[in-house]
XYZ file of C-alpha atoms in Angstrom:
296
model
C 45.033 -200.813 -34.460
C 43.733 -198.786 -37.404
C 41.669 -201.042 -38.235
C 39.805 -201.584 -34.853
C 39.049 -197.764 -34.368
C 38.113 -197.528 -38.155
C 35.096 -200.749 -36.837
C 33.920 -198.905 -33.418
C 30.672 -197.675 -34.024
C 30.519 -193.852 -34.688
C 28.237 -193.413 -31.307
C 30.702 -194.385 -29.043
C 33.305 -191.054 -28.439
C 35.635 -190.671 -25.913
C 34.062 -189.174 -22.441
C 34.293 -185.915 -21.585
C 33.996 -184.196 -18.245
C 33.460 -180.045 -18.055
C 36.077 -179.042 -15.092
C 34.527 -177.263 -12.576
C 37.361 -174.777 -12.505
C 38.234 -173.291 -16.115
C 40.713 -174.314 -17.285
C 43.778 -171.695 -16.867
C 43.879 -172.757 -13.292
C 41.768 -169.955 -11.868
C 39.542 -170.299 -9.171
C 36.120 -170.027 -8.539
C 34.309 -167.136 -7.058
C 32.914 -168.874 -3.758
C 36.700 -169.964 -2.882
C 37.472 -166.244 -2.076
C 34.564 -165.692 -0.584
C 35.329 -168.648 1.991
C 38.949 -167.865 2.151
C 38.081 -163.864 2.780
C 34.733 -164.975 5.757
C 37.975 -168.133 7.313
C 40.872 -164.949 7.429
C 38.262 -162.779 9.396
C 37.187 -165.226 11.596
C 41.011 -166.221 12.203
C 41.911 -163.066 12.655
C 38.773 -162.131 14.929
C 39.351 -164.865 17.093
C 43.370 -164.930 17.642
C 43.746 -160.685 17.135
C 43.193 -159.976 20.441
C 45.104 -162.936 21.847
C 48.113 -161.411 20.360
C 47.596 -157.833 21.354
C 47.726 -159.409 24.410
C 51.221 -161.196 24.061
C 52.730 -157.868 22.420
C 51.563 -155.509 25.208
C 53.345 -157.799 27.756
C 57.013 -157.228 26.659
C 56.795 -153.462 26.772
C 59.046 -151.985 29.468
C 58.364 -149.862 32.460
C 56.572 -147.213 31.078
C 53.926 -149.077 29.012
C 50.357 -149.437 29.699
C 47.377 -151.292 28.472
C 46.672 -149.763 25.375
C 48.700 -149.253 22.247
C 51.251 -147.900 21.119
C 54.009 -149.836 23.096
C 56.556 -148.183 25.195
C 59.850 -150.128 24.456
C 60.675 -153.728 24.602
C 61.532 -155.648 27.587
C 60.839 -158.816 29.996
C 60.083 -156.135 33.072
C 56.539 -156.906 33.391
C 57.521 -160.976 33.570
C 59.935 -160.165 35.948
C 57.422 -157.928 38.583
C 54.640 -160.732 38.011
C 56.695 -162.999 40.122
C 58.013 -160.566 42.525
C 55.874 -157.928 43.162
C 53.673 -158.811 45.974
C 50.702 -155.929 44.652
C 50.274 -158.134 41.333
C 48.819 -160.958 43.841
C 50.254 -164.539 44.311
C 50.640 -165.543 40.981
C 53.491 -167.922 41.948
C 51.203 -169.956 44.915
C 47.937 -170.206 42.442
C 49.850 -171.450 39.609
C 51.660 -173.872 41.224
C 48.484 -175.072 43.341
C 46.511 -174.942 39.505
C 49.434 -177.390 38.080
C 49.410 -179.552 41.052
C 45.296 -179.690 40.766
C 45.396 -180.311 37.070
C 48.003 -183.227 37.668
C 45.624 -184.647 40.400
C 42.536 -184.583 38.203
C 44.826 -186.192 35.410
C 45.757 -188.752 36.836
C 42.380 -189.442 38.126
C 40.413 -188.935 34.981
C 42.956 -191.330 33.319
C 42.606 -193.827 35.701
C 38.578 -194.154 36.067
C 38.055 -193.800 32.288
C 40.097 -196.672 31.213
C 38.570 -198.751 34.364
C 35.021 -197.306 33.237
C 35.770 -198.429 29.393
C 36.725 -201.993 30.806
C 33.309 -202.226 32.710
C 31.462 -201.366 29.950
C 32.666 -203.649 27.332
C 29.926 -205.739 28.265
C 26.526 -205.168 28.250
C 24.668 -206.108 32.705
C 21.754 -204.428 34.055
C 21.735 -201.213 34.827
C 24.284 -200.229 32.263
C 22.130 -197.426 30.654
C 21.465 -195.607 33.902
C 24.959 -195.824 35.122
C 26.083 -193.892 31.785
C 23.690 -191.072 31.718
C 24.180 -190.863 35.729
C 28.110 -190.288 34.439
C 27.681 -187.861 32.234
C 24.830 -186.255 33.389
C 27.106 -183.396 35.007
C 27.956 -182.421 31.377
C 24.540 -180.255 31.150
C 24.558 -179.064 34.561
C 25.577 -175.342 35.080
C 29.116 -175.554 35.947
C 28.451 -172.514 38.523
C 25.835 -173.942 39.948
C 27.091 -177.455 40.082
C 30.592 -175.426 41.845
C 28.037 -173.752 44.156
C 26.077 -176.433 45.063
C 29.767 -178.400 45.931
C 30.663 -175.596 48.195
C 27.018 -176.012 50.071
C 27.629 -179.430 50.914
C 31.009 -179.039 52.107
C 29.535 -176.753 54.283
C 26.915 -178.859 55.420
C 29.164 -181.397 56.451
C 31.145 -178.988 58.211
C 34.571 -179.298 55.818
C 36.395 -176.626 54.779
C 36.478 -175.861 50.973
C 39.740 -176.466 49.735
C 41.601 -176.374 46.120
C 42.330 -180.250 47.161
C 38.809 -181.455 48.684
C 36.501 -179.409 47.413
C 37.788 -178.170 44.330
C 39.079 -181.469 43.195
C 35.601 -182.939 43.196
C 34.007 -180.204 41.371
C 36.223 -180.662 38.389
C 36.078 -184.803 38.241
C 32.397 -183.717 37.674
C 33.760 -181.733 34.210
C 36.456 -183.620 33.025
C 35.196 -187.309 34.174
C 32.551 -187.607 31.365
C 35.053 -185.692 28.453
C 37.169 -188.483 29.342
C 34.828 -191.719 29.344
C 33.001 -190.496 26.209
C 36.816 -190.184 24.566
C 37.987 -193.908 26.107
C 34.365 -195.421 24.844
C 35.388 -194.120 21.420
C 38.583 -195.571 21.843
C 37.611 -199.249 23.384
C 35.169 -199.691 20.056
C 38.270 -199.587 18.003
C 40.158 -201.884 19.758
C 40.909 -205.749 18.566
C 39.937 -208.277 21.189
C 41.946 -210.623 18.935
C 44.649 -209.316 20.478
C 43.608 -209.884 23.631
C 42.380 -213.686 23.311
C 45.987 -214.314 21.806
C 47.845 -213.364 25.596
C 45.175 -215.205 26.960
C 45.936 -218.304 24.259
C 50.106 -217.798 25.414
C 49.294 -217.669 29.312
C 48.709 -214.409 29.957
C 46.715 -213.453 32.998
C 44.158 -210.894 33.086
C 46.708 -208.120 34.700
C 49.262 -209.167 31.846
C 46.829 -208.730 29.348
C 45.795 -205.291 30.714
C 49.280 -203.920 31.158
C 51.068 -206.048 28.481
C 48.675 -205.539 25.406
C 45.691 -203.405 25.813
C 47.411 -200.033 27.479
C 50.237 -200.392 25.206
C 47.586 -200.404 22.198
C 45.088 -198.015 24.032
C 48.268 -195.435 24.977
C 46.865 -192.658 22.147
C 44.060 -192.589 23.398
C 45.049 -192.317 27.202
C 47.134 -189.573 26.382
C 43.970 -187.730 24.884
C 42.350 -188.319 28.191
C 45.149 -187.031 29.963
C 45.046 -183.817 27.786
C 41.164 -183.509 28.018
C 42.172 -183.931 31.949
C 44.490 -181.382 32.098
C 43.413 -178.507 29.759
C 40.128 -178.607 31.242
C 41.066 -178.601 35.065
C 43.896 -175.883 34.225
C 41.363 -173.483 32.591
C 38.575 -173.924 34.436
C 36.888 -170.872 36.739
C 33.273 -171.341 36.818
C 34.002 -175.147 39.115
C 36.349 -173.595 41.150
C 35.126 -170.066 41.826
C 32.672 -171.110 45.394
C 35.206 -174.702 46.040
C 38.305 -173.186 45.739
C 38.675 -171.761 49.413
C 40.457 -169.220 50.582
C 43.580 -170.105 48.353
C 42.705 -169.321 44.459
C 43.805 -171.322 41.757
C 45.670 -169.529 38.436
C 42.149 -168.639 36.561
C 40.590 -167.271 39.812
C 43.942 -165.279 40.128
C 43.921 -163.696 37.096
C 39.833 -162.882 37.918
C 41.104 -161.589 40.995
C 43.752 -159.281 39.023
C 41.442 -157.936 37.289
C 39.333 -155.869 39.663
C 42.480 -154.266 41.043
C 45.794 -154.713 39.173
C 45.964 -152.128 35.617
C 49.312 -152.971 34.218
C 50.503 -154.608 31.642
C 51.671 -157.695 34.227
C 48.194 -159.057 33.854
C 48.907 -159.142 29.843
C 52.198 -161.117 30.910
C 50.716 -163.507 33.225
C 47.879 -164.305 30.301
C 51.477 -165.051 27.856
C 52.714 -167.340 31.022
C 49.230 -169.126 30.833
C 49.056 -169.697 27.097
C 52.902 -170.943 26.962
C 52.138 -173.684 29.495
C 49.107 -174.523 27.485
C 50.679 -174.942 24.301
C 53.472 -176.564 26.110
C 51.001 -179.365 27.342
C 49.780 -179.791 24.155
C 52.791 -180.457 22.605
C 53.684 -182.755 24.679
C 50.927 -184.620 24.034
C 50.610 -184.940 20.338
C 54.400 -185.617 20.514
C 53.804 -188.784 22.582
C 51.286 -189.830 20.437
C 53.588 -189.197 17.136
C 56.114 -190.981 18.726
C 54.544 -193.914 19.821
C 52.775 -194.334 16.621
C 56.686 -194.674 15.160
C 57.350 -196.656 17.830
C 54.238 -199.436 17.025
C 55.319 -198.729 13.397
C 59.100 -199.564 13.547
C 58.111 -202.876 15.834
C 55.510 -204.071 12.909
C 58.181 -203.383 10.573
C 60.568 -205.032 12.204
């Protein structure tokens, strides 16, 4: 071995590389100036959020300001039975019931829309832009222009009719854009294999390609929900005479001052993160699940 080494040619040396950070395991400069500009903008855009969910478990004698008064659940309790904080209990249970509707909905007509489009016919290009063409429209003016024609037609606005429609025009092209994305990934190997063991087109559909496709229907159903839960501007002129949660807490605003409306925004953000949860824990899981079966 000697021997070879003492034969290499004196030109050739072993490489060397300069580390970009020296070499006591310091770091750069510019990686406390991003970590200093990230922890302001973290803090900038959560801070308030959580003033918020501190101010609501003060007790009876707190306001909307710091310093807190005590600790309690009183201002939980009064949002659900004090009729002067406004009916918190009827909006958010006609807000769930919406956002389940338009779930189901979106989840449905996306995954039909991604099967129709898997192939190219005529027309295809104009039907797609005429889908998502709502995404650049106002959504207050597309909400007021739904509450004309209801109008027009003599209906009555509603937080079922009316309301319903005005938010399939919001979360309708979130969730064909997302199933598009989806379909392209998806193995039609798969699918000629049923076909090749005597599968019909329904068993194919509800025996292969929704169990493969079920991550990515559960991101519809999220885009579906979040969207139609949180959403004002849609719902403000459809709505009718019975408000939904987000026109509620609007409502609140111009006439209840206590720290109720601080607990109703906690209620709101719970169920959010609840949904959410839920969601990337059905994904997780069934990614195990299609992982123990290939395993196995």
């Amino acid at each position: 071995m000697s021997a070879v080494l003492a034969d290499m040619p004196e030109t050739v040396a072993p490489a060397t590389t300069k580390a970009i950070a020296p070499s006591k395991g310091g770091r750069p400069w510019t990686f406390y100036v991003l970590a200093t500009l990230f922890s302001l903008y973290v803090i900038a855009l959560y801070g308030p959020m959580f003033c918020i969910y501190v101010l609501s478990f003060q007790d009876i004698r707190g306001g909307l300001v710091f310093p807190m008064k005590g600790h309690s659940l009183h201002w939980f309790v009064d949002l659900f039975t004090q009729v002067r904080t406004g009916d918190v209990k009827g909006s958010f249970d006609r807000s769930i019931k919406l956002a389940v509707i338009v779930t189901v909905i979106t989840v449905v007509v996306s995954f039909l829309a991604g099967l129709g489009f898997r192939k190219r016919f005529r027309g295809d290009t104009f039907v797609f832009y005429m889908m998502i063409g709502s995404l650049v429209a106002p959504g207050l003016v597309l909400g007021l222009g739904t509450g004309l024609l209801f109008q027009a037609l003599g209906l009555n606005a509603s937080w079922y009719t009316s309301a319903l429609g005005a938010q399939l025009s919001w979360t309708l092209p979130f969730g064909v854009l997302v199933m598009f994305a989806v379909m392209s990934r998806f193995n039609h190997v798969w699918e000629e294999a049923a076909y090749d063991l005597g599968a019909s087109r329904w068993q194919s559909i509800w025996l292969v390609m929704i169990p493969v496709l079920a991550p990515g229907l559960v991101a519809v159903a999220l885009f579906g929900f979040t969207l139609s839960y949180d959403e004002f501007a849609r719902s403000l002129q459809t709505a009718g005479s019975l408000n939904t949660l987000p026109l509620e807490i609007w409502s609140m605003t111009l006439n209840v001052t206590s720290p109720s409306l601080y607990a109703l925004g906690t209620v709101t953000t719970i169920v959010s993160f609840v949904v959410i949860g839920a969601s990337l824990g059905s994904i997780v899981l069934i990614q195990k699940k299609r992982g123990s079966s290939a395993k196995g």
